[in-house]
Amino acid sequence: MTTLKREFGKWDMVFLIINGIIGAGIFGLPAKIYALSGFWSLAAMVLCAAIIFCVVLVFAEVSSQFKNTGGPYLYVYQTLGPLFGFFVGWLLFISRIATYAALVNLLVTYLSFFSHVFEQTYVRILTIALVTFFLFLLNYRGVKNAKLASNLLTITKLSALFLFIAVGIFYIDKDLILRHREIPSISNLSSSILVLVFAFTGFEAILVNTGEVKNPKKTIPFALVVSIIIVATFYLLIQFVCMGTLPDLASSNKPLAEAAYEFSGVWGGSLISLGALFSILGTLHSIVLIGSRVPFAMSKKKQLPKMFGKLNPKTSTPNLSIIIFSVLVLLVSISNTFYYALGLSVITKVMIIFMTSLTLIKLRQKGFRDSHIFRVKGGVAFAIFVMLISLWLLSNSNTSEFISVMIALVVGVLIYFITDKISKKA
């Protein structure tokens, strides 16, 4: 019987998680949060990092109790039941598609730094199609190739960001940092944190890949904690450099490239734009890798047709799932812009975080059966805090985007009951 291969070790997972997070917004969002919160965007960044660290601790404890493919979908399915499990699986699937659409559009925006031809609609569509086809082939050929590509792209993106920080720090203008110190409204601060959630998340979906991880009960908690510390450090320094070097930060749509251009000239802007391309490409790669495993995991629980669970006997990859996922992200990416898709992605992610936190509480009630579980001191308190924060973030989300997610959930419910009825007849 063909099964998924456990190819990802401890540092492979650190790289994969970083790959899933960095590139998920930081190249486009420093301007957005600065426009909302000005000087206090640094405080918003620190506050969001603290919130996400609490979320990571919740996920670290819950993930250490599972070893199969599925991530949050599997956690909720086995703890809260099939219906809630399906909701989370469906939300994971939607969030992967929406995140891909947001980032591939941002990738085309950064390409326009090199040539304005990428601003033309037909060129944008062609570029999105070519990128999607390339990533499809990379994942179709097997998880070992996917792992190597992930590691290489992570090293490339971190190198570019480190260079941006290392050079830019010497060109910071204190007066630029200290301007716009008006305390933002609660609404704007909340919106800043909601947008930052997009930049700090992505790790929750990477956990879907558990069935391809070596010793996941130890590997995943380690990778989660290490990765989020690295990411938070990079993000805070990037925001600081952007604020101190780019006078028109609030109105920029390529903040890192334009900041690098300010302090390093054309070569600096070009280098960061190139780094952004590799960074976003790395995240897109991880999205295709993980997004195609969600239908696979759901089919194993008979919540999607069996065909999604079939593996290629040579590569041990769910090739049909990869094909269908690639087609869907292509269609959504062509029809949506960066910020609209970003909003959909954030809402689905916050819902997944809420359900996983509830799962921790239910698992605590059952008690620990394994001494190797990563146990967080005060885990229930952390989970309750994260659930309250999730509700707060959802209350500040865009109404039209929230309605779009609700419509998608209704479609998911119909698919759930249809699939359930077919499986009972079989």
Short mmCIF file of C-alpha atoms in Angstrom, two decimals:
data_model
loop_
_atom_site.label_atom_id
_atom_site.label_comp_id
_atom_site.label_asym_id
_atom_site.label_seq_id
_atom_site.Cartn_x
_atom_site.Cartn_y
_atom_site.Cartn_z
CA MET A 1 0.00 0.00 0.00
CA THR A 2 1.39 3.41 -1.01
CA THR A 3 1.67 5.95 1.84
CA LEU A 4 3.00 9.46 2.21
CA LYS A 5 6.78 9.61 2.75
CA ARG A 6 8.10 11.21 5.94
CA GLU A 7 10.78 13.41 4.35
CA PHE A 8 10.70 16.55 6.55
CA GLY A 9 13.10 16.73 9.51
CA LYS A 10 13.31 19.33 12.30
CA TRP A 11 15.04 22.10 10.33
CA ASP A 12 13.20 21.24 7.13
CA MET A 13 10.02 22.08 9.03
CA VAL A 14 11.50 25.33 10.37
CA PHE A 15 12.27 26.32 6.79
CA LEU A 16 8.86 25.19 5.55
CA ILE A 17 7.01 27.15 8.25
CA ILE A 18 9.11 30.28 7.63
CA ASN A 19 8.45 29.80 3.93
CA GLY A 20 4.73 29.62 4.66
CA ILE A 21 4.78 32.83 6.71
CA ILE A 22 7.37 35.21 5.22
CA GLY A 23 6.19 36.25 1.83
CA ALA A 24 2.64 36.04 3.13
CA GLY A 25 2.34 39.79 3.22
CA ILE A 26 5.47 41.47 4.62
CA PHE A 27 6.51 42.70 1.16
CA GLY A 28 3.19 44.47 0.76
CA LEU A 29 1.93 45.29 4.26
CA PRO A 30 4.39 47.73 5.95
CA ALA A 31 2.71 50.55 4.01
CA LYS A 32 -0.80 49.33 4.81
CA ILE A 33 -0.31 49.22 8.60
CA TYR A 34 1.65 52.48 8.58
CA ALA A 35 -1.24 54.20 6.81
CA LEU A 36 -3.55 52.91 9.54
CA SER A 37 -1.40 53.46 12.65
CA GLY A 38 1.56 55.68 11.74
CA PHE A 39 4.34 55.58 14.35
CA TRP A 40 2.24 53.18 16.39
CA SER A 41 2.47 50.54 13.67
CA LEU A 42 5.58 49.34 15.55
CA ALA A 43 3.45 48.83 18.66
CA ALA A 44 0.83 47.05 16.54
CA MET A 45 3.58 44.79 15.22
CA VAL A 46 4.80 43.90 18.73
CA LEU A 47 1.24 43.36 19.98
CA CYS A 48 0.39 41.12 17.03
CA ALA A 49 3.63 39.14 17.52
CA ALA A 50 2.70 38.56 21.19
CA ILE A 51 -0.80 37.42 20.21
CA ILE A 52 0.55 35.08 17.53
CA PHE A 53 3.08 33.62 19.98
CA CYS A 54 0.15 32.66 22.22
CA VAL A 55 -1.54 31.10 19.19
CA VAL A 56 1.66 29.18 18.36
CA LEU A 57 1.82 27.76 21.89
CA VAL A 58 -1.76 26.51 21.52
CA PHE A 59 -0.96 24.89 18.18
CA ALA A 60 2.28 23.42 19.55
CA GLU A 61 0.42 21.58 22.32
CA VAL A 62 -2.42 20.37 20.12
CA SER A 63 -0.15 19.30 17.23
CA SER A 64 2.06 17.22 19.54
CA GLN A 65 -0.88 14.84 20.06
CA PHE A 66 -1.26 13.91 16.38
CA LYS A 67 1.00 12.29 13.79
CA ASN A 68 -1.07 11.98 10.60
CA THR A 69 -1.84 14.33 7.71
CA GLY A 70 -4.55 16.90 8.32
CA GLY A 71 -3.34 19.53 10.78
CA PRO A 72 -6.19 21.62 12.28
CA TYR A 73 -8.70 19.61 10.24
CA LEU A 74 -7.61 16.38 11.90
CA TYR A 75 -7.42 17.97 15.37
CA VAL A 76 -11.00 19.23 15.20
CA TYR A 77 -12.37 16.15 13.43
CA GLN A 78 -11.11 13.78 16.12
CA THR A 79 -11.92 16.09 19.03
CA LEU A 80 -15.12 17.96 18.17
CA GLY A 81 -16.61 15.62 15.58
CA PRO A 82 -16.99 15.19 11.78
CA LEU A 83 -19.14 18.27 11.07
CA PHE A 84 -16.84 20.75 12.84
CA GLY A 85 -13.88 18.91 11.35
CA PHE A 86 -15.31 19.42 7.87
CA PHE A 87 -15.81 23.14 8.57
CA VAL A 88 -12.14 23.53 9.49
CA GLY A 89 -10.97 21.44 6.53
CA TRP A 90 -13.10 23.52 4.20
CA LEU A 91 -11.82 26.76 5.77
CA LEU A 92 -8.23 25.52 5.37
CA PHE A 93 -8.90 24.81 1.72
CA ILE A 94 -10.47 28.24 1.17
CA SER A 95 -7.66 30.03 3.04
CA ARG A 96 -5.00 28.31 0.92
CA ILE A 97 -6.76 29.35 -2.28
CA ALA A 98 -7.35 32.94 -1.07
CA THR A 99 -3.77 33.29 0.20
CA TYR A 100 -2.38 32.03 -3.07
CA ALA A 101 -4.54 34.51 -4.99
CA ALA A 102 -3.38 37.38 -2.77
CA LEU A 103 0.29 36.56 -3.10
CA VAL A 104 0.48 35.72 -6.79
CA ASN A 105 -1.13 39.11 -7.52
CA LEU A 106 1.44 40.76 -5.23
CA LEU A 107 4.19 38.91 -7.11
CA VAL A 108 3.01 40.49 -10.38
CA THR A 109 2.98 43.89 -8.67
CA TYR A 110 6.65 43.48 -7.71
CA LEU A 111 7.48 42.40 -11.26
CA SER A 112 6.21 45.81 -12.40
CA PHE A 113 9.29 47.27 -10.65
CA PHE A 114 11.32 45.84 -13.53
CA SER A 115 8.84 46.61 -16.34
CA HIS A 116 5.50 48.42 -16.57
CA VAL A 117 4.33 45.76 -19.01
CA PHE A 118 3.30 43.67 -15.98
CA GLU A 119 0.65 46.28 -15.18
CA GLN A 120 -1.28 45.24 -18.29
CA THR A 121 -4.18 42.86 -17.62
CA TYR A 122 -3.31 40.19 -20.18
CA VAL A 123 0.33 40.10 -19.01
CA ARG A 124 -0.82 39.74 -15.38
CA ILE A 125 -3.04 36.79 -16.31
CA LEU A 126 -0.31 35.12 -18.39
CA THR A 127 2.24 35.57 -15.58
CA ILE A 128 -0.12 34.09 -12.99
CA ALA A 129 -0.77 31.11 -15.28
CA LEU A 130 2.94 30.45 -15.89
CA VAL A 131 3.84 30.68 -12.19
CA THR A 132 0.99 28.34 -11.24
CA PHE A 133 1.97 25.80 -13.89
CA PHE A 134 5.61 25.85 -12.71
CA LEU A 135 4.61 25.21 -9.08
CA PHE A 136 2.19 22.51 -10.17
CA LEU A 137 5.01 20.63 -11.94
CA LEU A 138 7.37 21.06 -8.97
CA ASN A 139 4.86 19.51 -6.54
CA TYR A 140 3.61 16.89 -8.98
CA ARG A 141 7.10 15.35 -9.22
CA GLY A 142 7.27 14.38 -5.53
CA VAL A 143 7.69 15.62 -1.97
CA LYS A 144 11.49 15.26 -1.94
CA ASN A 145 11.84 17.81 -4.74
CA ALA A 146 9.28 19.99 -2.97
CA LYS A 147 11.32 19.86 0.26
CA LEU A 148 14.57 20.86 -1.48
CA ALA A 149 12.83 23.72 -3.26
CA SER A 150 11.33 24.91 0.03
CA ASN A 151 14.72 24.97 1.77
CA LEU A 152 16.42 26.81 -1.11
CA LEU A 153 13.69 29.43 -1.42
CA THR A 154 13.67 30.04 2.36
CA ILE A 155 17.42 30.62 2.46
CA THR A 156 17.14 32.97 -0.53
CA LYS A 157 14.34 35.06 0.98
CA LEU A 158 15.99 35.34 4.41
CA SER A 159 19.27 36.41 2.79
CA ALA A 160 17.54 39.19 0.84
CA LEU A 161 15.65 40.43 3.91
CA PHE A 162 18.77 40.30 6.09
CA LEU A 163 20.63 42.40 3.52
CA PHE A 164 17.76 44.92 3.42
CA ILE A 165 17.90 45.28 7.22
CA ALA A 166 21.71 45.26 7.49
CA VAL A 167 22.14 48.04 4.92
CA GLY A 168 18.99 50.04 5.64
CA ILE A 169 19.66 50.34 9.37
CA PHE A 170 22.54 52.76 8.61
CA TYR A 171 20.29 55.10 6.61
CA ILE A 172 17.45 55.52 9.10
CA ASP A 173 16.22 59.09 9.58
CA LYS A 174 15.08 59.59 13.17
CA ASP A 175 12.66 62.34 12.13
CA LEU A 176 10.90 59.96 9.75
CA ILE A 177 10.50 57.41 12.53
CA LEU A 178 9.07 59.93 14.99
CA ARG A 179 6.50 61.57 12.70
CA HIS A 180 2.79 60.71 12.65
CA ARG A 181 2.74 59.97 16.39
CA GLU A 182 -0.97 60.65 16.77
CA ILE A 183 -2.54 57.79 18.70
CA PRO A 184 -4.65 55.82 16.19
CA SER A 185 -8.31 55.06 16.79
CA ILE A 186 -9.24 51.70 18.25
CA SER A 187 -10.74 50.85 14.87
CA ASN A 188 -7.52 51.61 12.97
CA LEU A 189 -5.37 49.77 15.51
CA SER A 190 -7.69 46.76 15.30
CA SER A 191 -7.54 46.88 11.50
CA SER A 192 -3.72 47.02 11.67
CA ILE A 193 -3.59 43.91 13.83
CA LEU A 194 -6.11 42.12 11.62
CA VAL A 195 -3.98 42.83 8.54
CA LEU A 196 -0.83 41.75 10.41
CA VAL A 197 -2.46 38.43 11.24
CA PHE A 198 -2.13 37.69 7.53
CA ALA A 199 1.62 38.41 7.65
CA PHE A 200 2.19 36.32 10.80
CA THR A 201 0.12 33.27 9.91
CA GLY A 202 0.47 30.45 7.45
CA PHE A 203 1.97 28.07 10.02
CA GLU A 204 -1.47 26.63 10.82
CA ALA A 205 -1.79 25.32 7.28
CA ILE A 206 1.75 23.92 7.20
CA LEU A 207 0.69 21.50 9.95
CA VAL A 208 -1.53 19.76 7.40
CA ASN A 209 1.75 18.23 6.21
CA THR A 210 2.25 16.25 9.46
CA GLY A 211 1.99 12.88 7.67
CA GLU A 212 5.22 13.74 5.81
CA VAL A 213 7.17 14.82 8.93
CA LYS A 214 9.72 12.74 10.82
CA ASN A 215 8.88 12.34 14.53
CA PRO A 216 6.13 15.01 14.32
CA LYS A 217 5.29 15.05 18.04
CA LYS A 218 8.70 16.59 18.79
CA THR A 219 9.56 18.16 15.45
CA ILE A 220 6.47 20.32 15.00
CA PRO A 221 6.39 22.10 18.43
CA PHE A 222 10.11 22.88 18.06
CA ALA A 223 9.67 24.19 14.50
CA LEU A 224 6.65 26.32 15.44
CA VAL A 225 8.34 28.13 18.33
CA VAL A 226 11.69 28.67 16.58
CA SER A 227 10.05 29.84 13.35
CA ILE A 228 7.77 32.43 14.93
CA ILE A 229 10.67 33.96 16.92
CA ILE A 230 12.74 34.31 13.73
CA VAL A 231 9.81 35.74 11.77
CA ALA A 232 8.81 38.27 14.46
CA THR A 233 12.40 39.56 14.69
CA PHE A 234 12.65 40.04 10.94
CA TYR A 235 9.23 41.71 10.69
CA LEU A 236 9.88 44.27 13.43
CA LEU A 237 13.25 45.25 11.94
CA ILE A 238 11.77 45.48 8.43
CA GLN A 239 8.98 47.80 9.61
CA PHE A 240 11.52 49.94 11.47
CA VAL A 241 13.75 50.30 8.38
CA CYS A 242 10.79 51.09 6.11
CA MET A 243 9.55 53.79 8.48
CA GLY A 244 12.99 55.36 8.79
CA THR A 245 13.95 55.39 5.12
CA LEU A 246 10.79 55.79 3.00
CA PRO A 247 9.10 59.23 3.29
CA ASP A 248 5.99 58.14 1.34
CA LEU A 249 5.59 54.81 3.10
CA ALA A 250 1.83 55.19 3.66
CA SER A 251 1.11 55.42 -0.08
CA SER A 252 3.63 52.85 -1.36
CA ASN A 253 2.50 49.61 -3.00
CA LYS A 254 6.07 48.20 -3.07
CA PRO A 255 7.41 49.48 0.28
CA LEU A 256 10.52 47.32 0.64
CA ALA A 257 11.66 47.88 -2.95
CA GLU A 258 11.03 51.62 -2.77
CA ALA A 259 12.73 51.91 0.63
CA ALA A 260 15.77 50.04 -0.73
CA TYR A 261 15.76 52.38 -3.74
CA GLU A 262 15.83 55.37 -1.36
CA PHE A 263 18.98 54.24 0.47
CA SER A 264 20.74 52.10 -2.15
CA GLY A 265 19.61 53.35 -5.54
CA VAL A 266 18.50 51.21 -8.45
CA TRP A 267 20.60 48.20 -7.49
CA GLY A 268 19.04 48.11 -4.00
CA GLY A 269 15.49 48.37 -5.29
CA SER A 270 16.17 45.74 -7.92
CA LEU A 271 17.76 43.36 -5.40
CA ILE A 272 14.85 43.63 -2.96
CA SER A 273 12.31 43.25 -5.74
CA LEU A 274 14.13 40.12 -6.84
CA GLY A 275 14.22 38.91 -3.23
CA ALA A 276 10.50 39.61 -2.93
CA LEU A 277 9.83 37.53 -6.02
CA PHE A 278 11.73 34.55 -4.60
CA SER A 279 10.11 35.04 -1.21
CA ILE A 280 6.59 35.14 -2.56
CA LEU A 281 7.38 32.26 -4.91
CA GLY A 282 8.52 30.21 -1.91
CA THR A 283 5.28 30.87 -0.06
CA LEU A 284 3.23 30.05 -3.14
CA HIS A 285 5.15 26.78 -3.39
CA SER A 286 4.30 25.88 0.21
CA ILE A 287 0.63 26.77 -0.41
CA VAL A 288 0.39 24.33 -3.33
CA LEU A 289 2.19 21.67 -1.28
CA ILE A 290 -0.13 22.05 1.71
CA GLY A 291 -3.33 23.00 -0.10
CA SER A 292 -3.28 19.79 -2.11
CA ARG A 293 -2.98 17.75 1.11
CA VAL A 294 -6.20 19.13 2.60
CA PRO A 295 -8.52 17.29 0.15
CA PHE A 296 -6.30 14.21 0.62
CA ALA A 297 -6.80 14.27 4.41
CA MET A 298 -10.54 14.91 4.07
CA SER A 299 -10.96 12.04 1.61
CA LYS A 300 -9.31 9.69 4.13
CA LYS A 301 -12.13 10.55 6.54
CA LYS A 302 -14.68 9.99 3.75
CA GLN A 303 -15.65 13.67 3.71
CA LEU A 304 -14.56 14.12 0.10
CA PRO A 305 -14.60 11.60 -2.77
CA LYS A 306 -12.03 8.76 -2.60
CA MET A 307 -10.27 10.00 -5.75
CA PHE A 308 -8.66 12.83 -3.72
CA GLY A 309 -6.99 10.25 -1.50
CA LYS A 310 -5.25 8.32 -4.26
CA LEU A 311 -1.45 8.49 -4.28
CA ASN A 312 0.92 8.17 -7.22
CA PRO A 313 2.73 4.84 -6.64
CA LYS A 314 6.05 6.31 -7.85
CA THR A 315 6.10 9.66 -6.03
CA SER A 316 3.69 8.97 -3.12
CA THR A 317 1.95 12.30 -3.81
CA PRO A 318 -1.81 12.96 -4.21
CA ASN A 319 -1.51 14.00 -7.85
CA LEU A 320 -5.22 14.43 -8.62
CA SER A 321 -5.57 16.67 -5.59
CA ILE A 322 -2.58 18.72 -6.79
CA ILE A 323 -4.14 19.11 -10.26
CA ILE A 324 -7.54 20.24 -8.95
CA PHE A 325 -6.02 22.62 -6.41
CA SER A 326 -3.78 24.20 -9.07
CA VAL A 327 -6.72 24.79 -11.40
CA LEU A 328 -8.81 26.37 -8.63
CA VAL A 329 -6.07 28.76 -7.46
CA LEU A 330 -5.47 29.82 -11.04
CA LEU A 331 -9.14 30.73 -11.56
CA VAL A 332 -9.44 32.61 -8.25
CA SER A 333 -6.10 34.41 -8.72
CA ILE A 334 -7.09 35.78 -12.10
CA SER A 335 -10.36 37.19 -10.77
CA ASN A 336 -9.16 38.78 -7.49
CA THR A 337 -6.77 41.51 -6.35
CA PHE A 338 -4.28 41.36 -3.48
CA TYR A 339 -6.22 43.14 -0.73
CA TYR A 340 -9.60 41.50 -1.40
CA ALA A 341 -8.09 38.01 -1.34
CA LEU A 342 -6.07 39.03 1.75
CA GLY A 343 -9.29 39.84 3.63
CA LEU A 344 -10.86 36.47 2.80
CA SER A 345 -7.69 34.68 3.88
CA VAL A 346 -7.45 36.46 7.24
CA ILE A 347 -11.07 35.71 8.17
CA THR A 348 -10.72 32.00 7.41
CA LYS A 349 -7.43 31.81 9.32
CA VAL A 350 -8.93 33.45 12.41
CA MET A 351 -11.82 30.96 12.35
CA ILE A 352 -9.35 28.05 12.16
CA ILE A 353 -7.36 29.48 15.08
CA PHE A 354 -10.57 29.77 17.14
CA MET A 355 -11.55 26.13 16.50
CA THR A 356 -8.04 24.82 17.27
CA SER A 357 -8.04 26.71 20.58
CA LEU A 358 -11.36 25.09 21.46
CA THR A 359 -9.77 21.75 20.58
CA LEU A 360 -7.02 22.30 23.17
CA ILE A 361 -9.63 22.81 25.88
CA LYS A 362 -11.46 19.60 24.89
CA LEU A 363 -8.20 17.63 24.78
CA ARG A 364 -7.27 18.91 28.25
CA GLN A 365 -10.61 17.64 29.55
CA LYS A 366 -9.78 14.17 28.23
CA GLY A 367 -6.35 14.23 29.92
CA PHE A 368 -2.88 13.45 28.60
CA ARG A 369 -2.18 9.87 27.55
CA ASP A 370 1.34 10.38 26.22
CA SER A 371 4.33 11.65 28.22
CA HIS A 372 5.90 13.07 25.03
CA ILE A 373 3.18 15.67 24.55
CA PHE A 374 4.33 19.30 24.42
CA ARG A 375 2.38 20.69 27.36
CA VAL A 376 1.99 24.45 27.78
CA LYS A 377 1.74 25.75 31.33
CA GLY A 378 -1.60 27.54 31.59
CA GLY A 379 -2.65 26.10 28.22
CA VAL A 380 -6.39 26.51 28.85
CA ALA A 381 -5.91 30.19 29.74
CA PHE A 382 -3.92 30.70 26.55
CA ALA A 383 -6.65 28.97 24.54
CA ILE A 384 -9.42 31.13 26.04
CA PHE A 385 -7.36 34.28 25.41
CA VAL A 386 -6.79 33.29 21.78
CA MET A 387 -10.50 32.55 21.30
CA LEU A 388 -11.45 36.00 22.66
CA ILE A 389 -8.87 37.68 20.42
CA SER A 390 -10.24 35.71 17.46
CA LEU A 391 -13.77 36.96 18.13
CA TRP A 392 -12.46 40.52 18.45
CA LEU A 393 -10.61 40.27 15.13
CA LEU A 394 -13.65 38.81 13.38
CA SER A 395 -15.83 41.65 14.70
CA ASN A 396 -13.47 44.11 12.99
CA SER A 397 -13.39 42.30 9.64
CA ASN A 398 -14.82 43.72 6.43
CA THR A 399 -18.55 42.91 6.13
CA SER A 400 -18.53 41.99 2.43
CA GLU A 401 -15.52 39.69 2.88
CA PHE A 402 -17.12 38.06 5.93
CA ILE A 403 -20.30 37.44 3.91
CA SER A 404 -18.19 35.86 1.13
CA VAL A 405 -16.67 33.44 3.65
CA MET A 406 -20.14 32.62 5.02
CA ILE A 407 -21.39 31.85 1.51
CA ALA A 408 -18.37 29.59 0.99
CA LEU A 409 -19.20 27.79 4.26
CA VAL A 410 -22.79 27.24 3.12
CA VAL A 411 -21.44 25.69 -0.09
CA GLY A 412 -19.18 23.54 2.09
CA VAL A 413 -22.14 22.34 4.17
CA LEU A 414 -23.96 21.25 1.01
CA ILE A 415 -20.88 19.34 -0.14
CA TYR A 416 -20.59 17.74 3.32
CA PHE A 417 -24.14 16.39 3.36
CA ILE A 418 -24.01 15.26 -0.27
CA THR A 419 -20.73 13.42 0.29
CA ASP A 420 -22.00 11.93 3.55
CA LYS A 421 -25.13 10.64 1.81
CA ILE A 422 -23.13 9.11 -1.05
CA SER A 423 -20.65 7.43 1.32
CA LYS A 424 -23.50 5.84 3.30
CA LYS A 425 -25.00 4.39 0.13
CA ALA A 426 -21.66 2.98 -1.02
#
